[in-house]
Amino acid sequence: MLPIIIKMNRFIMLSCLLMVPALVKAQELKSVSKVQLGITYSSYGYSDFGTIRRQYGGTTYDGIDYAVTGLAYVYHLDDEVSLESGLQWARHKLIRFPYAGPNDEQDSVYRPLNLLTVPMVMRFVPKKYFFWNAGVFLGLELKGDDHFDNQSGIGTVVGFGWKYEFKEKIELYLNPEFRWYSVVPFYLDQNHHRLMEVSLRMGLLYRLPEN
Protein backbone atom coordinates (compact mmCIF):
# COMPACT_ATOMS: atom_id res chain seq x y z
CA MET A 1 0.00 0.00 0.00
CA LEU A 2 2.83 2.38 0.89
CA PRO A 3 4.54 2.09 -2.54
CA ILE A 4 1.23 2.95 -4.22
CA ILE A 5 0.82 6.06 -2.04
CA ILE A 6 4.39 7.13 -2.82
CA LYS A 7 3.78 6.72 -6.56
CA MET A 8 0.55 8.71 -6.32
CA ASN A 9 2.33 11.52 -4.50
CA ARG A 10 5.03 11.58 -7.16
CA PHE A 11 2.40 11.64 -9.87
CA ILE A 12 0.58 14.56 -8.18
CA MET A 13 3.84 16.51 -7.74
CA LEU A 14 4.83 15.90 -11.38
CA SER A 15 1.40 16.99 -12.58
CA CYS A 16 1.67 20.19 -10.55
CA LEU A 17 5.10 20.94 -12.00
CA LEU A 18 3.79 20.41 -15.51
CA MET A 19 0.89 22.77 -14.83
CA VAL A 20 3.12 25.61 -13.66
CA PRO A 21 4.00 26.90 -17.18
CA ALA A 22 0.34 26.81 -18.19
CA LEU A 23 -0.69 28.69 -15.06
CA VAL A 24 2.01 31.29 -15.63
CA LYS A 25 0.89 31.71 -19.26
CA ALA A 26 -2.75 32.04 -18.18
CA GLN A 27 -1.75 34.69 -15.66
CA GLU A 28 0.09 36.58 -18.39
CA LEU A 29 -2.99 36.46 -20.61
CA LYS A 30 -5.20 37.71 -17.80
CA SER A 31 -2.79 40.58 -17.15
CA VAL A 32 -3.22 41.94 -20.69
CA SER A 33 -5.42 45.04 -20.60
CA LYS A 34 -8.62 45.12 -22.66
CA VAL A 35 -8.40 48.87 -23.30
CA GLN A 36 -6.40 50.72 -25.96
CA LEU A 37 -6.17 54.47 -26.52
CA GLY A 38 -4.67 56.17 -29.54
CA ILE A 39 -4.78 58.58 -32.45
CA THR A 40 -5.95 58.15 -36.05
CA TYR A 41 -5.51 59.97 -39.34
CA SER A 42 -7.40 59.41 -42.59
CA SER A 43 -6.65 60.73 -46.08
CA TYR A 44 -5.20 59.48 -49.38
CA GLY A 45 -8.53 58.71 -50.96
CA TYR A 46 -11.62 60.20 -52.56
CA SER A 47 -14.68 62.14 -51.39
CA ASP A 48 -17.82 63.17 -53.23
CA PHE A 49 -21.55 63.74 -52.83
CA GLY A 50 -24.19 61.25 -53.89
CA THR A 51 -27.89 60.59 -53.56
CA ILE A 52 -29.83 57.42 -52.83
CA ARG A 53 -32.18 58.19 -55.71
CA ARG A 54 -30.73 58.81 -59.17
CA GLN A 55 -30.81 62.47 -60.07
CA TYR A 56 -30.51 63.97 -63.55
CA GLY A 57 -29.17 67.49 -63.97
CA GLY A 58 -28.91 69.89 -61.07
CA THR A 59 -25.93 70.93 -58.99
CA THR A 60 -22.94 68.59 -58.82
CA TYR A 61 -19.97 68.39 -56.44
CA ASP A 62 -16.40 67.14 -56.55
CA GLY A 63 -14.08 66.52 -53.63
CA ILE A 64 -10.78 68.42 -53.78
CA ASP A 65 -9.09 67.52 -50.52
CA TYR A 66 -9.94 66.13 -47.10
CA ALA A 67 -8.43 64.83 -43.87
CA VAL A 68 -9.86 63.18 -40.77
CA THR A 69 -8.00 63.25 -37.45
CA GLY A 70 -9.23 61.64 -34.28
CA LEU A 71 -8.83 60.08 -30.86
CA ALA A 72 -9.59 56.37 -30.59
CA TYR A 73 -10.85 54.18 -27.75
CA VAL A 74 -10.79 50.40 -28.28
CA TYR A 75 -12.26 47.83 -25.86
CA HIS A 76 -11.50 44.16 -26.50
CA LEU A 77 -14.49 41.93 -25.83
CA ASP A 78 -12.33 38.85 -26.53
CA ASP A 79 -9.36 37.84 -28.69
CA GLU A 80 -11.29 38.29 -31.95
CA VAL A 81 -13.88 40.99 -31.33
CA SER A 82 -13.40 44.56 -30.13
CA LEU A 83 -15.48 47.73 -29.96
CA GLU A 84 -14.03 51.02 -31.22
CA SER A 85 -15.28 54.52 -30.43
CA GLY A 86 -13.74 57.95 -30.01
CA LEU A 87 -13.95 61.43 -31.47
CA GLN A 88 -13.04 62.47 -35.04
CA TRP A 89 -12.81 65.77 -36.87
CA ALA A 90 -13.37 65.68 -40.63
CA ARG A 91 -12.30 68.59 -42.84
CA HIS A 92 -13.41 68.55 -46.49
CA LYS A 93 -12.79 70.94 -49.37
CA LEU A 94 -15.24 70.55 -52.23
CA ILE A 95 -15.98 72.29 -55.49
CA ARG A 96 -19.59 73.02 -56.39
CA PHE A 97 -20.84 73.20 -59.97
CA PRO A 98 -24.25 74.93 -60.05
CA TYR A 99 -26.71 73.78 -62.68
CA ALA A 100 -26.39 75.76 -65.89
CA GLY A 101 -28.31 75.65 -69.15
CA PRO A 102 -26.77 74.59 -72.48
CA ASN A 103 -25.82 78.17 -73.36
CA ASP A 104 -24.79 79.28 -69.86
CA GLU A 105 -21.33 79.29 -68.36
CA GLN A 106 -20.87 77.02 -65.35
CA ASP A 107 -19.13 78.86 -62.51
CA SER A 108 -17.47 76.65 -59.93
CA VAL A 109 -17.41 77.54 -56.22
CA TYR A 110 -14.95 76.17 -53.65
CA ARG A 111 -16.55 75.42 -50.29
CA PRO A 112 -15.26 73.95 -46.98
CA LEU A 113 -17.19 71.38 -44.95
CA ASN A 114 -16.29 70.45 -41.35
CA LEU A 115 -17.85 67.65 -39.33
CA LEU A 116 -17.45 66.10 -35.89
CA THR A 117 -18.09 62.34 -35.72
CA VAL A 118 -18.44 59.79 -32.91
CA PRO A 119 -18.03 56.23 -34.26
CA MET A 120 -19.38 52.99 -32.80
CA VAL A 121 -17.61 50.29 -34.78
CA MET A 122 -17.06 46.56 -34.30
CA ARG A 123 -13.66 45.16 -35.26
CA PHE A 124 -13.29 41.45 -36.10
CA VAL A 125 -9.84 39.83 -36.12
CA PRO A 126 -10.04 36.39 -37.81
CA LYS A 127 -6.26 36.36 -38.31
CA LYS A 128 -3.37 37.70 -36.23
CA TYR A 129 -2.48 40.54 -38.57
CA PHE A 130 -5.76 41.02 -40.48
CA PHE A 131 -9.09 42.53 -39.43
CA TRP A 132 -12.26 43.99 -40.86
CA ASN A 133 -14.55 46.55 -39.30
CA ALA A 134 -18.12 47.76 -39.70
CA GLY A 135 -20.47 50.04 -37.79
CA VAL A 136 -22.19 53.38 -37.57
CA PHE A 137 -21.24 56.87 -36.47
CA LEU A 138 -22.94 60.05 -35.31
CA GLY A 139 -22.02 62.99 -37.55
CA LEU A 140 -22.53 66.64 -36.63
CA GLU A 141 -21.90 69.41 -39.13
CA LEU A 142 -19.91 72.06 -37.28
CA LYS A 143 -20.72 74.99 -39.55
CA GLY A 144 -23.80 75.14 -41.70
CA ASP A 145 -23.45 76.02 -45.36
CA ASP A 146 -26.43 76.73 -47.60
CA HIS A 147 -24.50 75.32 -50.58
CA PHE A 148 -24.67 71.78 -49.14
CA ASP A 149 -27.41 69.63 -47.70
CA ASN A 150 -26.82 69.36 -43.96
CA GLN A 151 -24.67 66.31 -43.21
CA SER A 152 -25.68 65.87 -39.57
CA GLY A 153 -27.09 62.40 -38.96
CA ILE A 154 -26.24 58.72 -38.62
CA GLY A 155 -23.67 57.38 -41.07
CA THR A 156 -22.17 53.99 -41.86
CA VAL A 157 -18.60 52.76 -42.20
CA VAL A 158 -17.08 49.50 -43.43
CA GLY A 159 -13.48 48.52 -44.06
CA PHE A 160 -10.63 46.08 -43.57
CA GLY A 161 -7.04 46.40 -42.47
CA TRP A 162 -3.69 45.13 -41.30
CA LYS A 163 -2.21 45.56 -37.83
CA TYR A 164 0.96 44.79 -35.93
CA GLU A 165 1.35 44.96 -32.15
CA PHE A 166 4.73 45.43 -30.47
CA LYS A 167 5.02 43.38 -27.25
CA GLU A 168 1.24 43.68 -26.65
CA LYS A 169 1.59 47.43 -25.96
CA ILE A 170 1.93 49.52 -29.12
CA GLU A 171 -0.24 48.75 -32.16
CA LEU A 172 0.13 50.21 -35.64
CA TYR A 173 -2.53 49.62 -38.30
CA LEU A 174 -3.62 50.57 -41.81
CA ASN A 175 -7.35 50.55 -42.49
CA PRO A 176 -8.85 51.26 -45.95
CA GLU A 177 -12.51 52.12 -45.35
CA PHE A 178 -15.66 53.52 -46.92
CA ARG A 179 -17.81 56.10 -45.10
CA TRP A 180 -21.24 57.34 -46.03
CA TYR A 181 -22.45 60.33 -44.04
CA SER A 182 -26.05 61.15 -43.05
CA VAL A 183 -27.56 57.88 -44.26
CA VAL A 184 -30.21 58.75 -41.68
CA PRO A 185 -30.11 62.57 -41.82
CA PHE A 186 -31.33 64.84 -39.05
CA TYR A 187 -32.40 67.39 -41.69
CA LEU A 188 -33.92 65.63 -44.69
CA ASP A 189 -34.20 67.49 -48.01
CA GLN A 190 -35.62 66.27 -51.28
CA ASN A 191 -32.91 64.30 -53.14
CA HIS A 192 -30.69 64.73 -50.08
CA HIS A 193 -27.00 64.74 -51.07
CA ARG A 194 -24.84 62.58 -48.80
CA LEU A 195 -21.10 62.89 -48.43
CA MET A 196 -19.18 59.73 -49.37
CA GLU A 197 -15.57 59.08 -48.49
CA VAL A 198 -13.07 56.37 -49.45
CA SER A 199 -9.88 56.71 -47.44
CA LEU A 200 -6.82 55.07 -45.95
CA ARG A 201 -6.93 55.35 -42.17
CA MET A 202 -3.75 55.02 -40.14
CA GLY A 203 -3.74 54.45 -36.41
CA LEU A 204 -1.42 54.26 -33.42
CA LEU A 205 -2.81 52.58 -30.30
CA TYR A 206 -1.37 52.10 -26.81
CA ARG A 207 -2.64 49.31 -24.57
CA LEU A 208 -3.23 50.59 -21.04
CA PRO A 209 -1.56 48.71 -18.15
CA GLU A 210 -3.75 46.24 -16.32
CA ASN A 211 -4.73 47.37 -12.81
PDB file of C-alpha atoms in Angstrom:
ATOM      1  CA  MET A   1       0.000   0.000   0.000  1.00  0.00           C
ATOM      2  CA  LEU A   2       2.825   2.381   0.889  1.00  0.00           C
ATOM      3  CA  PRO A   3       4.539   2.090  -2.540  1.00  0.00           C
ATOM      4  CA  ILE A   4       1.231   2.945  -4.216  1.00  0.00           C
ATOM      5  CA  ILE A   5       0.823   6.065  -2.044  1.00  0.00           C
ATOM      6  CA  ILE A   6       4.390   7.135  -2.821  1.00  0.00           C
ATOM      7  CA  LYS A   7       3.776   6.723  -6.559  1.00  0.00           C
ATOM      8  CA  MET A   8       0.548   8.712  -6.324  1.00  0.00           C
ATOM      9  CA  ASN A   9       2.331  11.524  -4.498  1.00  0.00           C
ATOM     10  CA  ARG A  10       5.033  11.577  -7.157  1.00  0.00           C
ATOM     11  CA  PHE A  11       2.396  11.642  -9.874  1.00  0.00           C
ATOM     12  CA  ILE A  12       0.585  14.565  -8.181  1.00  0.00           C
ATOM     13  CA  MET A  13       3.841  16.507  -7.742  1.00  0.00           C
ATOM     14  CA  LEU A  14       4.829  15.901 -11.375  1.00  0.00           C
ATOM     15  CA  SER A  15       1.404  16.989 -12.577  1.00  0.00           C
ATOM     16  CA  CYS A  16       1.669  20.192 -10.551  1.00  0.00           C
ATOM     17  CA  LEU A  17       5.098  20.939 -11.998  1.00  0.00           C
ATOM     18  CA  LEU A  18       3.793  20.407 -15.512  1.00  0.00           C
ATOM     19  CA  MET A  19       0.886  22.769 -14.834  1.00  0.00           C
ATOM     20  CA  VAL A  20       3.116  25.609 -13.660  1.00  0.00           C
ATOM     21  CA  PRO A  21       3.997  26.903 -17.179  1.00  0.00           C
ATOM     22  CA  ALA A  22       0.343  26.811 -18.191  1.00  0.00           C
ATOM     23  CA  LEU A  23      -0.694  28.694 -15.060  1.00  0.00           C
ATOM     24  CA  VAL A  24       2.013  31.294 -15.633  1.00  0.00           C
ATOM     25  CA  LYS A  25       0.888  31.706 -19.257  1.00  0.00           C
ATOM     26  CA  ALA A  26      -2.748  32.042 -18.184  1.00  0.00           C
ATOM     27  CA  GLN A  27      -1.746  34.691 -15.660  1.00  0.00           C
ATOM     28  CA  GLU A  28       0.090  36.582 -18.385  1.00  0.00           C
ATOM     29  CA  LEU A  29      -2.989  36.462 -20.613  1.00  0.00           C
ATOM     30  CA  LYS A  30      -5.202  37.713 -17.800  1.00  0.00           C
ATOM     31  CA  SER A  31      -2.794  40.576 -17.147  1.00  0.00           C
ATOM     32  CA  VAL A  32      -3.217  41.938 -20.691  1.00  0.00           C
ATOM     33  CA  SER A  33      -5.420  45.038 -20.600  1.00  0.00           C
ATOM     34  CA  LYS A  34      -8.624  45.117 -22.660  1.00  0.00           C
ATOM     35  CA  VAL A  35      -8.402  48.870 -23.302  1.00  0.00           C
ATOM     36  CA  GLN A  36      -6.399  50.720 -25.961  1.00  0.00           C
ATOM     37  CA  LEU A  37      -6.167  54.470 -26.523  1.00  0.00           C
ATOM     38  CA  GLY A  38      -4.667  56.172 -29.542  1.00  0.00           C
ATOM     39  CA  ILE A  39      -4.778  58.585 -32.453  1.00  0.00           C
ATOM     40  CA  THR A  40      -5.951  58.146 -36.051  1.00  0.00           C
ATOM     41  CA  TYR A  41      -5.512  59.969 -39.344  1.00  0.00           C
ATOM     42  CA  SER A  42      -7.400  59.414 -42.593  1.00  0.00           C
ATOM     43  CA  SER A  43      -6.651  60.729 -46.079  1.00  0.00           C
ATOM     44  CA  TYR A  44      -5.199  59.481 -49.383  1.00  0.00           C
ATOM     45  CA  GLY A  45      -8.534  58.709 -50.959  1.00  0.00           C
ATOM     46  CA  TYR A  46     -11.623  60.205 -52.559  1.00  0.00           C
ATOM     47  CA  SER A  47     -14.680  62.137 -51.392  1.00  0.00           C
ATOM     48  CA  ASP A  48     -17.821  63.167 -53.227  1.00  0.00           C
ATOM     49  CA  PHE A  49     -21.548  63.739 -52.835  1.00  0.00           C
ATOM     50  CA  GLY A  50     -24.194  61.249 -53.889  1.00  0.00           C
ATOM     51  CA  THR A  51     -27.894  60.590 -53.557  1.00  0.00           C
ATOM     52  CA  ILE A  52     -29.828  57.420 -52.826  1.00  0.00           C
ATOM     53  CA  ARG A  53     -32.180  58.187 -55.713  1.00  0.00           C
ATOM     54  CA  ARG A  54     -30.731  58.811 -59.166  1.00  0.00           C
ATOM     55  CA  GLN A  55     -30.811  62.469 -60.070  1.00  0.00           C
ATOM     56  CA  TYR A  56     -30.506  63.973 -63.550  1.00  0.00           C
ATOM     57  CA  GLY A  57     -29.172  67.494 -63.968  1.00  0.00           C
ATOM     58  CA  GLY A  58     -28.906  69.890 -61.067  1.00  0.00           C
ATOM     59  CA  THR A  59     -25.929  70.934 -58.987  1.00  0.00           C
ATOM     60  CA  THR A  60     -22.937  68.593 -58.818  1.00  0.00           C
ATOM     61  CA  TYR A  61     -19.971  68.386 -56.438  1.00  0.00           C
ATOM     62  CA  ASP A  62     -16.397  67.139 -56.552  1.00  0.00           C
ATOM     63  CA  GLY A  63     -14.079  66.517 -53.626  1.00  0.00           C
ATOM     64  CA  ILE A  64     -10.782  68.421 -53.784  1.00  0.00           C
ATOM     65  CA  ASP A  65      -9.088  67.524 -50.520  1.00  0.00           C
ATOM     66  CA  TYR A  66      -9.939  66.135 -47.100  1.00  0.00           C
ATOM     67  CA  ALA A  67      -8.425  64.834 -43.869  1.00  0.00           C
ATOM     68  CA  VAL A  68      -9.862  63.184 -40.768  1.00  0.00           C
ATOM     69  CA  THR A  69      -7.998  63.253 -37.447  1.00  0.00           C
ATOM     70  CA  GLY A  70      -9.227  61.641 -34.280  1.00  0.00           C
ATOM     71  CA  LEU A  71      -8.830  60.084 -30.862  1.00  0.00           C
ATOM     72  CA  ALA A  72      -9.590  56.367 -30.590  1.00  0.00           C
ATOM     73  CA  TYR A  73     -10.851  54.176 -27.746  1.00  0.00           C
ATOM     74  CA  VAL A  74     -10.795  50.399 -28.278  1.00  0.00           C
ATOM     75  CA  TYR A  75     -12.256  47.835 -25.861  1.00  0.00           C
ATOM     76  CA  HIS A  76     -11.497  44.161 -26.498  1.00  0.00           C
ATOM     77  CA  LEU A  77     -14.486  41.928 -25.834  1.00  0.00           C
ATOM     78  CA  ASP A  78     -12.331  38.846 -26.535  1.00  0.00           C
ATOM     79  CA  ASP A  79      -9.357  37.842 -28.687  1.00  0.00           C
ATOM     80  CA  GLU A  80     -11.285  38.290 -31.948  1.00  0.00           C
ATOM     81  CA  VAL A  81     -13.879  40.995 -31.333  1.00  0.00           C
ATOM     82  CA  SER A  82     -13.401  44.558 -30.125  1.00  0.00           C
ATOM     83  CA  LEU A  83     -15.477  47.733 -29.962  1.00  0.00           C
ATOM     84  CA  GLU A  84     -14.030  51.023 -31.216  1.00  0.00           C
ATOM     85  CA  SER A  85     -15.279  54.519 -30.431  1.00  0.00           C
ATOM     86  CA  GLY A  86     -13.735  57.947 -30.013  1.00  0.00           C
ATOM     87  CA  LEU A  87     -13.947  61.431 -31.472  1.00  0.00           C
ATOM     88  CA  GLN A  88     -13.039  62.471 -35.038  1.00  0.00           C
ATOM     89  CA  TRP A  89     -12.809  65.772 -36.866  1.00  0.00           C
ATOM     90  CA  ALA A  90     -13.372  65.676 -40.635  1.00  0.00           C
ATOM     91  CA  ARG A  91     -12.301  68.593 -42.836  1.00  0.00           C
ATOM     92  CA  HIS A  92     -13.408  68.548 -46.485  1.00  0.00           C
ATOM     93  CA  LYS A  93     -12.785  70.938 -49.367  1.00  0.00           C
ATOM     94  CA  LEU A  94     -15.235  70.553 -52.230  1.00  0.00           C
ATOM     95  CA  ILE A  95     -15.979  72.293 -55.489  1.00  0.00           C
ATOM     96  CA  ARG A  96     -19.595  73.020 -56.387  1.00  0.00           C
ATOM     97  CA  PHE A  97     -20.839  73.203 -59.965  1.00  0.00           C
ATOM     98  CA  PRO A  98     -24.250  74.931 -60.050  1.00  0.00           C
ATOM     99  CA  TYR A  99     -26.712  73.783 -62.679  1.00  0.00           C
ATOM    100  CA  ALA A 100     -26.391  75.765 -65.894  1.00  0.00           C
ATOM    101  CA  GLY A 101     -28.306  75.649 -69.152  1.00  0.00           C
ATOM    102  CA  PRO A 102     -26.766  74.591 -72.480  1.00  0.00           C
ATOM    103  CA  ASN A 103     -25.824  78.169 -73.361  1.00  0.00           C
ATOM    104  CA  ASP A 104     -24.794  79.280 -69.863  1.00  0.00           C
ATOM    105  CA  GLU A 105     -21.333  79.290 -68.358  1.00  0.00           C
ATOM    106  CA  GLN A 106     -20.870  77.022 -65.355  1.00  0.00           C
ATOM    107  CA  ASP A 107     -19.135  78.858 -62.507  1.00  0.00           C
ATOM    108  CA  SER A 108     -17.470  76.653 -59.926  1.00  0.00           C
ATOM    109  CA  VAL A 109     -17.415  77.538 -56.224  1.00  0.00           C
ATOM    110  CA  TYR A 110     -14.950  76.168 -53.653  1.00  0.00           C
ATOM    111  CA  ARG A 111     -16.546  75.421 -50.291  1.00  0.00           C
ATOM    112  CA  PRO A 112     -15.262  73.952 -46.983  1.00  0.00           C
ATOM    113  CA  LEU A 113     -17.192  71.384 -44.945  1.00  0.00           C
ATOM    114  CA  ASN A 114     -16.292  70.450 -41.351  1.00  0.00           C
ATOM    115  CA  LEU A 115     -17.846  67.651 -39.330  1.00  0.00           C
ATOM    116  CA  LEU A 116     -17.447  66.104 -35.893  1.00  0.00           C
ATOM    117  CA  THR A 117     -18.089  62.341 -35.720  1.00  0.00           C
ATOM    118  CA  VAL A 118     -18.444  59.792 -32.913  1.00  0.00           C
ATOM    119  CA  PRO A 119     -18.031  56.227 -34.265  1.00  0.00           C
ATOM    120  CA  MET A 120     -19.383  52.992 -32.798  1.00  0.00           C
ATOM    121  CA  VAL A 121     -17.614  50.291 -34.780  1.00  0.00           C
ATOM    122  CA  MET A 122     -17.058  46.562 -34.299  1.00  0.00           C
ATOM    123  CA  ARG A 123     -13.663  45.164 -35.257  1.00  0.00           C
ATOM    124  CA  PHE A 124     -13.294  41.455 -36.096  1.00  0.00           C
ATOM    125  CA  VAL A 125      -9.845  39.831 -36.119  1.00  0.00           C
ATOM    126  CA  PRO A 126     -10.042  36.391 -37.811  1.00  0.00           C
ATOM    127  CA  LYS A 127      -6.257  36.361 -38.308  1.00  0.00           C
ATOM    128  CA  LYS A 128      -3.373  37.701 -36.228  1.00  0.00           C
ATOM    129  CA  TYR A 129      -2.478  40.539 -38.571  1.00  0.00           C
ATOM    130  CA  PHE A 130      -5.757  41.023 -40.478  1.00  0.00           C
ATOM    131  CA  PHE A 131      -9.088  42.527 -39.428  1.00  0.00           C
ATOM    132  CA  TRP A 132     -12.261  43.987 -40.856  1.00  0.00           C
ATOM    133  CA  ASN A 133     -14.553  46.554 -39.299  1.00  0.00           C
ATOM    134  CA  ALA A 134     -18.121  47.764 -39.699  1.00  0.00           C
ATOM    135  CA  GLY A 135     -20.467  50.037 -37.794  1.00  0.00           C
ATOM    136  CA  VAL A 136     -22.192  53.382 -37.567  1.00  0.00           C
ATOM    137  CA  PHE A 137     -21.245  56.869 -36.474  1.00  0.00           C
ATOM    138  CA  LEU A 138     -22.937  60.045 -35.315  1.00  0.00           C
ATOM    139  CA  GLY A 139     -22.015  62.988 -37.546  1.00  0.00           C
ATOM    140  CA  LEU A 140     -22.533  66.637 -36.631  1.00  0.00           C
ATOM    141  CA  GLU A 141     -21.895  69.410 -39.129  1.00  0.00           C
ATOM    142  CA  LEU A 142     -19.907  72.063 -37.284  1.00  0.00           C
ATOM    143  CA  LYS A 143     -20.717  74.995 -39.552  1.00  0.00           C
ATOM    144  CA  GLY A 144     -23.801  75.142 -41.697  1.00  0.00           C
ATOM    145  CA  ASP A 145     -23.451  76.020 -45.364  1.00  0.00           C
ATOM    146  CA  ASP A 146     -26.431  76.726 -47.604  1.00  0.00           C
ATOM    147  CA  HIS A 147     -24.502  75.320 -50.580  1.00  0.00           C
ATOM    148  CA  PHE A 148     -24.668  71.776 -49.138  1.00  0.00           C
ATOM    149  CA  ASP A 149     -27.413  69.631 -47.700  1.00  0.00           C
ATOM    150  CA  ASN A 150     -26.821  69.365 -43.959  1.00  0.00           C
ATOM    151  CA  GLN A 151     -24.671  66.305 -43.214  1.00  0.00           C
ATOM    152  CA  SER A 152     -25.682  65.875 -39.569  1.00  0.00           C
ATOM    153  CA  GLY A 153     -27.086  62.398 -38.958  1.00  0.00           C
ATOM    154  CA  ILE A 154     -26.237  58.720 -38.620  1.00  0.00           C
ATOM    155  CA  GLY A 155     -23.667  57.377 -41.072  1.00  0.00           C
ATOM    156  CA  THR A 156     -22.174  53.992 -41.857  1.00  0.00           C
ATOM    157  CA  VAL A 157     -18.602  52.758 -42.201  1.00  0.00           C
ATOM    158  CA  VAL A 158     -17.080  49.497 -43.429  1.00  0.00           C
ATOM    159  CA  GLY A 159     -13.476  48.518 -44.059  1.00  0.00           C
ATOM    160  CA  PHE A 160     -10.633  46.076 -43.568  1.00  0.00           C
ATOM    161  CA  GLY A 161      -7.040  46.403 -42.468  1.00  0.00           C
ATOM    162  CA  TRP A 162      -3.688  45.127 -41.302  1.00  0.00           C
ATOM    163  CA  LYS A 163      -2.209  45.564 -37.830  1.00  0.00           C
ATOM    164  CA  TYR A 164       0.957  44.793 -35.926  1.00  0.00           C
ATOM    165  CA  GLU A 165       1.355  44.964 -32.154  1.00  0.00           C
ATOM    166  CA  PHE A 166       4.728  45.427 -30.467  1.00  0.00           C
ATOM    167  CA  LYS A 167       5.017  43.377 -27.247  1.00  0.00           C
ATOM    168  CA  GLU A 168       1.237  43.681 -26.647  1.00  0.00           C
ATOM    169  CA  LYS A 169       1.590  47.426 -25.957  1.00  0.00           C
ATOM    170  CA  ILE A 170       1.928  49.517 -29.117  1.00  0.00           C
ATOM    171  CA  GLU A 171      -0.238  48.746 -32.156  1.00  0.00           C
ATOM    172  CA  LEU A 172       0.135  50.210 -35.640  1.00  0.00           C
ATOM    173  CA  TYR A 173      -2.525  49.621 -38.297  1.00  0.00           C
ATOM    174  CA  LEU A 174      -3.619  50.569 -41.808  1.00  0.00           C
ATOM    175  CA  ASN A 175      -7.353  50.548 -42.487  1.00  0.00           C
ATOM    176  CA  PRO A 176      -8.854  51.265 -45.949  1.00  0.00           C
ATOM    177  CA  GLU A 177     -12.505  52.119 -45.355  1.00  0.00           C
ATOM    178  CA  PHE A 178     -15.662  53.518 -46.920  1.00  0.00           C
ATOM    179  CA  ARG A 179     -17.808  56.097 -45.096  1.00  0.00           C
ATOM    180  CA  TRP A 180     -21.243  57.344 -46.028  1.00  0.00           C
ATOM    181  CA  TYR A 181     -22.450  60.333 -44.035  1.00  0.00           C
ATOM    182  CA  SER A 182     -26.053  61.148 -43.046  1.00  0.00           C
ATOM    183  CA  VAL A 183     -27.559  57.878 -44.261  1.00  0.00           C
ATOM    184  CA  VAL A 184     -30.210  58.747 -41.681  1.00  0.00           C
ATOM    185  CA  PRO A 185     -30.112  62.570 -41.819  1.00  0.00           C
ATOM    186  CA  PHE A 186     -31.330  64.845 -39.047  1.00  0.00           C
ATOM    187  CA  TYR A 187     -32.400  67.390 -41.689  1.00  0.00           C
ATOM    188  CA  LEU A 188     -33.922  65.635 -44.691  1.00  0.00           C
ATOM    189  CA  ASP A 189     -34.196  67.490 -48.005  1.00  0.00           C
ATOM    190  CA  GLN A 190     -35.619  66.271 -51.276  1.00  0.00           C
ATOM    191  CA  ASN A 191     -32.908  64.305 -53.140  1.00  0.00           C
ATOM    192  CA  HIS A 192     -30.694  64.729 -50.083  1.00  0.00           C
ATOM    193  CA  HIS A 193     -27.004  64.740 -51.071  1.00  0.00           C
ATOM    194  CA  ARG A 194     -24.835  62.577 -48.802  1.00  0.00           C
ATOM    195  CA  LEU A 195     -21.096  62.889 -48.431  1.00  0.00           C
ATOM    196  CA  MET A 196     -19.179  59.726 -49.368  1.00  0.00           C
ATOM    197  CA  GLU A 197     -15.566  59.078 -48.489  1.00  0.00           C
ATOM    198  CA  VAL A 198     -13.068  56.366 -49.454  1.00  0.00           C
ATOM    199  CA  SER A 199      -9.878  56.706 -47.440  1.00  0.00           C
ATOM    200  CA  LEU A 200      -6.821  55.073 -45.950  1.00  0.00           C
ATOM    201  CA  ARG A 201      -6.932  55.354 -42.166  1.00  0.00           C
ATOM    202  CA  MET A 202      -3.751  55.017 -40.143  1.00  0.00           C
ATOM    203  CA  GLY A 203      -3.737  54.450 -36.408  1.00  0.00           C
ATOM    204  CA  LEU A 204      -1.416  54.255 -33.420  1.00  0.00           C
ATOM    205  CA  LEU A 205      -2.815  52.578 -30.297  1.00  0.00           C
ATOM    206  CA  TYR A 206      -1.372  52.104 -26.806  1.00  0.00           C
ATOM    207  CA  ARG A 207      -2.641  49.314 -24.572  1.00  0.00           C
ATOM    208  CA  LEU A 208      -3.225  50.587 -21.037  1.00  0.00           C
ATOM    209  CA  PRO A 209      -1.561  48.713 -18.146  1.00  0.00           C
ATOM    210  CA  GLU A 210      -3.752  46.238 -16.319  1.00  0.00           C
ATOM    211  CA  ASN A 211      -4.731  47.366 -12.810  1.00  0.00           C
TER     212      ASN A 211
END
